[in-house]
Amino acid sequence: MRNILLAVFITVINLTFAQTADELYEKANSSFENEDYKAALKTVDKAIELDSLNVDFYNLKALSLYKLEKFQESYDTYNKAISIFPEKPYLYISRGNLFLTIQKYDYAILDFTKAMGLAENDSTKCFAVTNRAAAKLSVRDFEGAYE
């Protein structure tokens, strides 16, 4: 009887302190804003376990990995996110920025060009165009940067 009561008590406590994926994301985002990227990564991974179909969760995970200079893992996370959400231009912009960081300019140009085609507003398109121009300047394609 005592074991049953203990099990019920533990279950009630777990339910009381259980967090939703959105709550975990907010916590992870707060950690990210406070530059605690390891905590952000750990927390957003828990959010993804609860809801693997939220694009913002993957983006925060990839950004956290990027800030931790885990570029391959960040790249892998962007690829996974893009495979699930291929219509989200900001994923291509973010992955393009990762490519700029690791000096893979041709890949960055491809991502920024893709984002330009998917952009739903002028602000997003402006980010993609500006970043593509920066990537083209890096490969000394001055005419292409101007376009």
Short mmCIF file of N, CA and C in Angstrom, two decimals:
data_model
loop_
_atom_site.label_atom_id
_atom_site.label_comp_id
_atom_site.label_asym_id
_atom_site.label_seq_id
_atom_site.Cartn_x
_atom_site.Cartn_y
_atom_site.Cartn_z
N MET A 1 0.83 -1.19 0.00
CA MET A 1 0.00 0.00 0.00
C MET A 1 0.88 1.26 0.00
N ARG A 2 1.95 1.20 0.79
CA ARG A 2 2.85 2.35 0.88
C ARG A 2 3.51 2.63 -0.47
N ASN A 3 3.86 1.58 -1.19
CA ASN A 3 4.49 1.74 -2.51
C ASN A 3 3.53 2.37 -3.51
N ILE A 4 2.27 2.00 -3.43
CA ILE A 4 1.26 2.57 -4.32
C ILE A 4 1.09 4.05 -4.04
N LEU A 5 1.01 4.42 -2.77
CA LEU A 5 0.88 5.83 -2.41
C LEU A 5 2.11 6.62 -2.87
N LEU A 6 3.28 6.06 -2.73
CA LEU A 6 4.50 6.72 -3.17
C LEU A 6 4.48 6.91 -4.68
N ALA A 7 4.05 5.91 -5.43
CA ALA A 7 3.97 6.00 -6.89
C ALA A 7 2.97 7.07 -7.32
N VAL A 8 1.83 7.12 -6.64
CA VAL A 8 0.82 8.14 -6.94
C VAL A 8 1.38 9.53 -6.64
N PHE A 9 2.05 9.68 -5.52
CA PHE A 9 2.65 10.96 -5.12
C PHE A 9 3.68 11.42 -6.16
N ILE A 10 4.54 10.52 -6.61
CA ILE A 10 5.56 10.87 -7.60
C ILE A 10 4.91 11.26 -8.92
N THR A 11 3.88 10.55 -9.32
CA THR A 11 3.17 10.87 -10.56
C THR A 11 2.54 12.26 -10.48
N VAL A 12 1.91 12.57 -9.37
CA VAL A 12 1.28 13.89 -9.19
C VAL A 12 2.34 14.98 -9.23
N ILE A 13 3.47 14.76 -8.58
CA ILE A 13 4.55 15.75 -8.58
C ILE A 13 5.07 15.96 -10.00
N ASN A 14 5.28 14.87 -10.73
CA ASN A 14 5.76 14.98 -12.11
C ASN A 14 4.79 15.74 -12.99
N LEU A 15 3.50 15.49 -12.82
CA LEU A 15 2.50 16.21 -13.60
C LEU A 15 2.46 17.68 -13.23
N THR A 16 2.67 17.98 -11.98
CA THR A 16 2.66 19.36 -11.51
C THR A 16 3.81 20.15 -12.12
N PHE A 17 4.97 19.54 -12.22
CA PHE A 17 6.15 20.24 -12.71
C PHE A 17 6.43 20.01 -14.19
N ALA A 18 5.61 19.23 -14.86
CA ALA A 18 5.81 18.99 -16.28
C ALA A 18 5.61 20.29 -17.04
N GLN A 19 6.47 20.51 -18.02
CA GLN A 19 6.37 21.72 -18.81
C GLN A 19 5.97 21.36 -20.24
N THR A 20 5.25 22.27 -20.85
CA THR A 20 4.88 22.07 -22.24
C THR A 20 6.07 22.41 -23.12
N ALA A 21 5.99 22.00 -24.36
CA ALA A 21 7.05 22.30 -25.32
C ALA A 21 7.24 23.81 -25.47
N ASP A 22 6.13 24.54 -25.49
CA ASP A 22 6.21 26.00 -25.63
C ASP A 22 6.88 26.65 -24.42
N GLU A 23 6.57 26.14 -23.23
CA GLU A 23 7.21 26.67 -22.02
C GLU A 23 8.71 26.38 -22.03
N LEU A 24 9.06 25.19 -22.47
CA LEU A 24 10.48 24.85 -22.57
C LEU A 24 11.18 25.74 -23.60
N TYR A 25 10.50 26.00 -24.70
CA TYR A 25 11.07 26.87 -25.73
C TYR A 25 11.31 28.27 -25.18
N GLU A 26 10.35 28.79 -24.45
CA GLU A 26 10.52 30.13 -23.86
C GLU A 26 11.71 30.15 -22.89
N LYS A 27 11.85 29.10 -22.12
CA LYS A 27 12.97 28.99 -21.20
C LYS A 27 14.29 28.92 -21.98
N ALA A 28 14.31 28.12 -23.04
CA ALA A 28 15.50 28.00 -23.87
C ALA A 28 15.85 29.33 -24.54
N ASN A 29 14.84 30.02 -25.01
CA ASN A 29 15.04 31.32 -25.65
C ASN A 29 15.61 32.32 -24.66
N SER A 30 15.13 32.29 -23.44
CA SER A 30 15.65 33.17 -22.39
C SER A 30 17.12 32.86 -22.11
N SER A 31 17.45 31.58 -22.04
CA SER A 31 18.85 31.18 -21.84
C SER A 31 19.71 31.67 -23.00
N PHE A 32 19.19 31.55 -24.21
CA PHE A 32 19.93 32.00 -25.39
C PHE A 32 20.18 33.50 -25.32
N GLU A 33 19.15 34.26 -24.98
CA GLU A 33 19.28 35.71 -24.88
C GLU A 33 20.28 36.12 -23.80
N ASN A 34 20.41 35.27 -22.77
CA ASN A 34 21.38 35.52 -21.70
C ASN A 34 22.75 34.91 -22.01
N GLU A 35 22.91 34.47 -23.26
CA GLU A 35 24.16 33.90 -23.76
C GLU A 35 24.58 32.61 -23.05
N ASP A 36 23.61 31.90 -22.50
CA ASP A 36 23.87 30.58 -21.91
C ASP A 36 23.42 29.55 -22.95
N TYR A 37 24.28 29.37 -23.94
CA TYR A 37 23.92 28.56 -25.10
C TYR A 37 23.82 27.07 -24.78
N LYS A 38 24.61 26.61 -23.83
CA LYS A 38 24.51 25.20 -23.43
C LYS A 38 23.16 24.90 -22.80
N ALA A 39 22.72 25.79 -21.92
CA ALA A 39 21.41 25.61 -21.28
C ALA A 39 20.30 25.72 -22.32
N ALA A 40 20.44 26.65 -23.24
CA ALA A 40 19.44 26.82 -24.30
C ALA A 40 19.34 25.53 -25.12
N LEU A 41 20.48 24.97 -25.46
CA LEU A 41 20.50 23.75 -26.26
C LEU A 41 19.86 22.59 -25.51
N LYS A 42 20.21 22.43 -24.27
CA LYS A 42 19.65 21.33 -23.47
C LYS A 42 18.13 21.46 -23.35
N THR A 43 17.66 22.67 -23.13
CA THR A 43 16.22 22.89 -22.94
C THR A 43 15.45 22.77 -24.25
N VAL A 44 16.01 23.31 -25.33
CA VAL A 44 15.29 23.23 -26.61
C VAL A 44 15.25 21.79 -27.11
N ASP A 45 16.25 20.99 -26.78
CA ASP A 45 16.19 19.56 -27.13
C ASP A 45 15.00 18.89 -26.45
N LYS A 46 14.73 19.27 -25.21
CA LYS A 46 13.56 18.72 -24.51
C LYS A 46 12.26 19.16 -25.19
N ALA A 47 12.23 20.42 -25.65
CA ALA A 47 11.05 20.91 -26.35
C ALA A 47 10.82 20.14 -27.64
N ILE A 48 11.91 19.85 -28.36
CA ILE A 48 11.80 19.09 -29.61
C ILE A 48 11.30 17.67 -29.34
N GLU A 49 11.71 17.09 -28.22
CA GLU A 49 11.21 15.76 -27.86
C GLU A 49 9.69 15.77 -27.71
N LEU A 50 9.15 16.87 -27.19
CA LEU A 50 7.70 16.97 -26.98
C LEU A 50 6.95 17.39 -28.24
N ASP A 51 7.61 18.18 -29.09
CA ASP A 51 6.96 18.68 -30.30
C ASP A 51 8.02 18.80 -31.40
N SER A 52 8.09 17.79 -32.23
CA SER A 52 9.12 17.76 -33.27
C SER A 52 8.68 18.46 -34.56
N LEU A 53 7.55 19.13 -34.52
CA LEU A 53 7.05 19.80 -35.71
C LEU A 53 6.93 21.31 -35.53
N ASN A 54 7.82 21.88 -34.73
CA ASN A 54 7.84 23.33 -34.55
C ASN A 54 9.15 23.86 -35.10
N VAL A 55 9.05 24.63 -36.15
CA VAL A 55 10.24 25.14 -36.85
C VAL A 55 11.10 26.02 -35.95
N ASP A 56 10.48 26.78 -35.06
CA ASP A 56 11.24 27.68 -34.19
C ASP A 56 12.15 26.90 -33.25
N PHE A 57 11.73 25.73 -32.84
CA PHE A 57 12.55 24.91 -31.94
C PHE A 57 13.85 24.51 -32.64
N TYR A 58 13.73 24.07 -33.89
CA TYR A 58 14.92 23.66 -34.65
C TYR A 58 15.84 24.86 -34.92
N ASN A 59 15.24 25.98 -35.22
CA ASN A 59 16.04 27.17 -35.50
C ASN A 59 16.84 27.58 -34.26
N LEU A 60 16.19 27.55 -33.10
CA LEU A 60 16.90 27.91 -31.87
C LEU A 60 17.99 26.89 -31.55
N LYS A 61 17.72 25.64 -31.81
CA LYS A 61 18.74 24.61 -31.58
C LYS A 61 19.95 24.86 -32.48
N ALA A 62 19.70 25.09 -33.77
CA ALA A 62 20.80 25.32 -34.71
C ALA A 62 21.58 26.59 -34.34
N LEU A 63 20.88 27.64 -33.94
CA LEU A 63 21.55 28.88 -33.53
C LEU A 63 22.39 28.67 -32.28
N SER A 64 21.88 27.89 -31.34
CA SER A 64 22.63 27.60 -30.12
C SER A 64 23.91 26.83 -30.45
N LEU A 65 23.78 25.84 -31.32
CA LEU A 65 24.95 25.07 -31.75
C LEU A 65 25.95 25.97 -32.47
N TYR A 66 25.44 26.87 -33.28
CA TYR A 66 26.30 27.82 -34.00
C TYR A 66 27.09 28.68 -33.00
N LYS A 67 26.40 29.19 -32.01
CA LYS A 67 27.05 30.03 -30.99
C LYS A 67 28.09 29.25 -30.18
N LEU A 68 27.87 27.95 -30.05
CA LEU A 68 28.83 27.08 -29.36
C LEU A 68 29.95 26.62 -30.30
N GLU A 69 29.91 27.12 -31.53
CA GLU A 69 30.89 26.79 -32.57
C GLU A 69 30.89 25.30 -32.92
N LYS A 70 29.72 24.70 -32.79
CA LYS A 70 29.53 23.31 -33.22
C LYS A 70 28.88 23.37 -34.60
N PHE A 71 29.70 23.76 -35.57
CA PHE A 71 29.19 24.10 -36.88
C PHE A 71 28.60 22.90 -37.62
N GLN A 72 29.21 21.74 -37.51
CA GLN A 72 28.66 20.56 -38.20
C GLN A 72 27.29 20.20 -37.63
N GLU A 73 27.15 20.23 -36.31
CA GLU A 73 25.87 19.92 -35.69
C GLU A 73 24.82 20.97 -36.04
N SER A 74 25.25 22.22 -36.11
CA SER A 74 24.34 23.29 -36.51
C SER A 74 23.86 23.05 -37.94
N TYR A 75 24.79 22.74 -38.82
CA TYR A 75 24.47 22.43 -40.21
C TYR A 75 23.49 21.26 -40.30
N ASP A 76 23.76 20.21 -39.56
CA ASP A 76 22.87 19.04 -39.57
C ASP A 76 21.47 19.40 -39.09
N THR A 77 21.40 20.25 -38.08
CA THR A 77 20.09 20.67 -37.56
C THR A 77 19.34 21.52 -38.59
N TYR A 78 20.05 22.44 -39.26
CA TYR A 78 19.40 23.22 -40.33
C TYR A 78 18.90 22.29 -41.43
N ASN A 79 19.71 21.30 -41.80
CA ASN A 79 19.28 20.38 -42.85
C ASN A 79 18.02 19.63 -42.45
N LYS A 80 17.97 19.18 -41.20
CA LYS A 80 16.78 18.47 -40.74
C LYS A 80 15.57 19.41 -40.77
N ALA A 81 15.75 20.63 -40.28
CA ALA A 81 14.65 21.60 -40.27
C ALA A 81 14.17 21.90 -41.69
N ILE A 82 15.12 22.06 -42.60
CA ILE A 82 14.75 22.37 -43.99
C ILE A 82 14.04 21.17 -44.64
N SER A 83 14.41 19.97 -44.25
CA SER A 83 13.71 18.80 -44.81
C SER A 83 12.26 18.73 -44.33
N ILE A 84 12.01 19.24 -43.14
CA ILE A 84 10.64 19.24 -42.59
C ILE A 84 9.87 20.48 -43.03
N PHE A 85 10.57 21.62 -43.10
CA PHE A 85 9.95 22.91 -43.40
C PHE A 85 10.66 23.58 -44.59
N PRO A 86 10.56 23.01 -45.79
CA PRO A 86 11.32 23.55 -46.92
C PRO A 86 10.86 24.93 -47.40
N GLU A 87 9.72 25.40 -46.91
CA GLU A 87 9.17 26.67 -47.37
C GLU A 87 9.53 27.85 -46.46
N LYS A 88 10.36 27.62 -45.45
CA LYS A 88 10.71 28.68 -44.49
C LYS A 88 12.00 29.38 -44.92
N PRO A 89 11.89 30.60 -45.46
CA PRO A 89 13.09 31.27 -45.99
C PRO A 89 14.14 31.56 -44.92
N TYR A 90 13.72 31.81 -43.68
CA TYR A 90 14.72 32.18 -42.68
C TYR A 90 15.64 31.03 -42.31
N LEU A 91 15.21 29.79 -42.56
CA LEU A 91 16.11 28.66 -42.35
C LEU A 91 17.26 28.69 -43.35
N TYR A 92 16.94 29.05 -44.59
CA TYR A 92 17.98 29.15 -45.62
C TYR A 92 18.91 30.33 -45.33
N ILE A 93 18.34 31.42 -44.85
CA ILE A 93 19.17 32.59 -44.50
C ILE A 93 20.12 32.22 -43.36
N SER A 94 19.60 31.56 -42.35
CA SER A 94 20.43 31.19 -41.21
C SER A 94 21.52 30.19 -41.61
N ARG A 95 21.14 29.20 -42.43
CA ARG A 95 22.15 28.24 -42.87
C ARG A 95 23.17 28.93 -43.79
N GLY A 96 22.70 29.87 -44.59
CA GLY A 96 23.61 30.66 -45.43
C GLY A 96 24.61 31.44 -44.59
N ASN A 97 24.14 32.00 -43.47
CA ASN A 97 25.05 32.71 -42.57
C ASN A 97 26.08 31.77 -41.96
N LEU A 98 25.65 30.55 -41.66
CA LEU A 98 26.60 29.54 -41.19
C LEU A 98 27.66 29.29 -42.26
N PHE A 99 27.22 29.15 -43.51
CA PHE A 99 28.17 28.95 -44.60
C PHE A 99 29.14 30.13 -44.73
N LEU A 100 28.63 31.34 -44.53
CA LEU A 100 29.53 32.51 -44.58
C LEU A 100 30.60 32.39 -43.50
N THR A 101 30.20 31.97 -42.32
CA THR A 101 31.14 31.85 -41.20
C THR A 101 32.24 30.85 -41.50
N ILE A 102 31.88 29.74 -42.13
CA ILE A 102 32.89 28.71 -42.41
C ILE A 102 33.47 28.86 -43.82
N GLN A 103 33.20 29.99 -44.44
CA GLN A 103 33.77 30.38 -45.73
C GLN A 103 33.40 29.43 -46.87
N LYS A 104 32.18 28.95 -46.84
CA LYS A 104 31.64 28.15 -47.95
C LYS A 104 30.69 29.05 -48.73
N TYR A 105 31.30 30.00 -49.43
CA TYR A 105 30.54 31.09 -50.04
C TYR A 105 29.58 30.63 -51.13
N ASP A 106 29.99 29.65 -51.94
CA ASP A 106 29.10 29.18 -53.01
C ASP A 106 27.82 28.57 -52.44
N TYR A 107 27.94 27.83 -51.35
CA TYR A 107 26.76 27.26 -50.70
C TYR A 107 25.90 28.36 -50.07
N ALA A 108 26.56 29.36 -49.51
CA ALA A 108 25.83 30.49 -48.92
C ALA A 108 25.01 31.20 -50.00
N ILE A 109 25.63 31.41 -51.15
CA ILE A 109 24.93 32.08 -52.26
C ILE A 109 23.70 31.28 -52.67
N LEU A 110 23.83 29.96 -52.73
CA LEU A 110 22.68 29.12 -53.09
C LEU A 110 21.55 29.26 -52.07
N ASP A 111 21.92 29.25 -50.78
CA ASP A 111 20.88 29.37 -49.74
C ASP A 111 20.21 30.74 -49.77
N PHE A 112 20.99 31.78 -49.93
CA PHE A 112 20.40 33.13 -49.96
C PHE A 112 19.51 33.30 -51.20
N THR A 113 19.92 32.72 -52.31
CA THR A 113 19.10 32.79 -53.53
C THR A 113 17.78 32.05 -53.32
N LYS A 114 17.85 30.89 -52.68
CA LYS A 114 16.62 30.12 -52.38
C LYS A 114 15.71 30.93 -51.46
N ALA A 115 16.29 31.56 -50.45
CA ALA A 115 15.50 32.37 -49.51
C ALA A 115 14.83 33.54 -50.23
N MET A 116 15.54 34.13 -51.19
CA MET A 116 14.94 35.24 -51.95
C MET A 116 13.67 34.78 -52.67
N GLY A 117 13.72 33.58 -53.23
CA GLY A 117 12.56 33.05 -53.93
C GLY A 117 11.40 32.70 -53.02
N LEU A 118 11.70 32.38 -51.78
CA LEU A 118 10.66 31.99 -50.82
C LEU A 118 10.15 33.16 -49.98
N ALA A 119 10.87 34.26 -49.99
CA ALA A 119 10.54 35.40 -49.12
C ALA A 119 9.11 35.87 -49.33
N GLU A 120 8.42 36.02 -48.21
CA GLU A 120 7.02 36.44 -48.25
C GLU A 120 6.85 37.94 -48.00
N ASN A 121 7.95 38.58 -47.60
CA ASN A 121 7.87 40.02 -47.36
C ASN A 121 9.20 40.68 -47.73
N ASP A 122 9.17 41.99 -47.83
CA ASP A 122 10.35 42.73 -48.25
C ASP A 122 11.50 42.64 -47.25
N SER A 123 11.18 42.57 -45.98
CA SER A 123 12.21 42.49 -44.95
C SER A 123 13.05 41.22 -45.10
N THR A 124 12.37 40.10 -45.26
CA THR A 124 13.06 38.82 -45.43
C THR A 124 13.86 38.82 -46.73
N LYS A 125 13.25 39.33 -47.78
CA LYS A 125 13.96 39.39 -49.06
C LYS A 125 15.19 40.28 -48.96
N CYS A 126 15.08 41.38 -48.23
CA CYS A 126 16.21 42.29 -48.05
C CYS A 126 17.38 41.58 -47.34
N PHE A 127 17.07 40.81 -46.30
CA PHE A 127 18.12 40.04 -45.61
C PHE A 127 18.82 39.10 -46.59
N ALA A 128 18.01 38.40 -47.38
CA ALA A 128 18.57 37.41 -48.32
C ALA A 128 19.42 38.10 -49.38
N VAL A 129 18.93 39.20 -49.94
CA VAL A 129 19.66 39.92 -50.98
C VAL A 129 20.97 40.48 -50.44
N THR A 130 20.91 41.11 -49.28
CA THR A 130 22.10 41.71 -48.67
C THR A 130 23.15 40.65 -48.35
N ASN A 131 22.72 39.56 -47.78
CA ASN A 131 23.66 38.50 -47.43
C ASN A 131 24.22 37.81 -48.67
N ARG A 132 23.40 37.67 -49.69
CA ARG A 132 23.90 37.09 -50.94
C ARG A 132 24.96 38.00 -51.56
N ALA A 133 24.71 39.30 -51.50
CA ALA A 133 25.70 40.25 -52.03
C ALA A 133 27.01 40.13 -51.26
N ALA A 134 26.94 39.99 -49.94
CA ALA A 134 28.15 39.83 -49.14
C ALA A 134 28.91 38.56 -49.52
N ALA A 135 28.17 37.49 -49.76
CA ALA A 135 28.80 36.23 -50.16
C ALA A 135 29.45 36.37 -51.54
N LYS A 136 28.77 37.05 -52.44
CA LYS A 136 29.33 37.25 -53.78
C LYS A 136 30.57 38.15 -53.73
N LEU A 137 30.58 39.12 -52.87
CA LEU A 137 31.78 39.95 -52.70
C LEU A 137 32.95 39.10 -52.20
N SER A 138 32.64 38.14 -51.35
CA SER A 138 33.69 37.27 -50.79
C SER A 138 34.36 36.41 -51.86
N VAL A 139 33.63 36.09 -52.92
CA VAL A 139 34.22 35.33 -54.02
C VAL A 139 34.61 36.25 -55.18
N ARG A 140 34.65 37.54 -54.89
CA ARG A 140 35.07 38.57 -55.84
C ARG A 140 34.17 38.62 -57.07
N ASP A 141 32.90 38.31 -56.89
CA ASP A 141 31.92 38.46 -57.96
C ASP A 141 31.24 39.81 -57.76
N PHE A 142 31.95 40.86 -58.14
CA PHE A 142 31.48 42.22 -57.87
C PHE A 142 30.23 42.55 -58.66
N GLU A 143 30.16 42.08 -59.89
CA GLU A 143 28.97 42.33 -60.69
C GLU A 143 27.76 41.62 -60.11
N GLY A 144 27.95 40.37 -59.70
CA GLY A 144 26.87 39.60 -59.08
C GLY A 144 26.40 40.22 -57.78
N ALA A 145 27.31 40.79 -57.02
CA ALA A 145 26.95 41.43 -55.76
C ALA A 145 26.08 42.65 -56.01
N TYR A 146 26.32 43.31 -57.11
CA TYR A 146 25.56 44.51 -57.45
C TYR A 146 24.14 44.19 -57.89
N GLU A 147 23.95 43.00 -58.48
CA GLU A 147 22.62 42.64 -59.01
C GLU A 147 21.63 42.54 -57.93
#
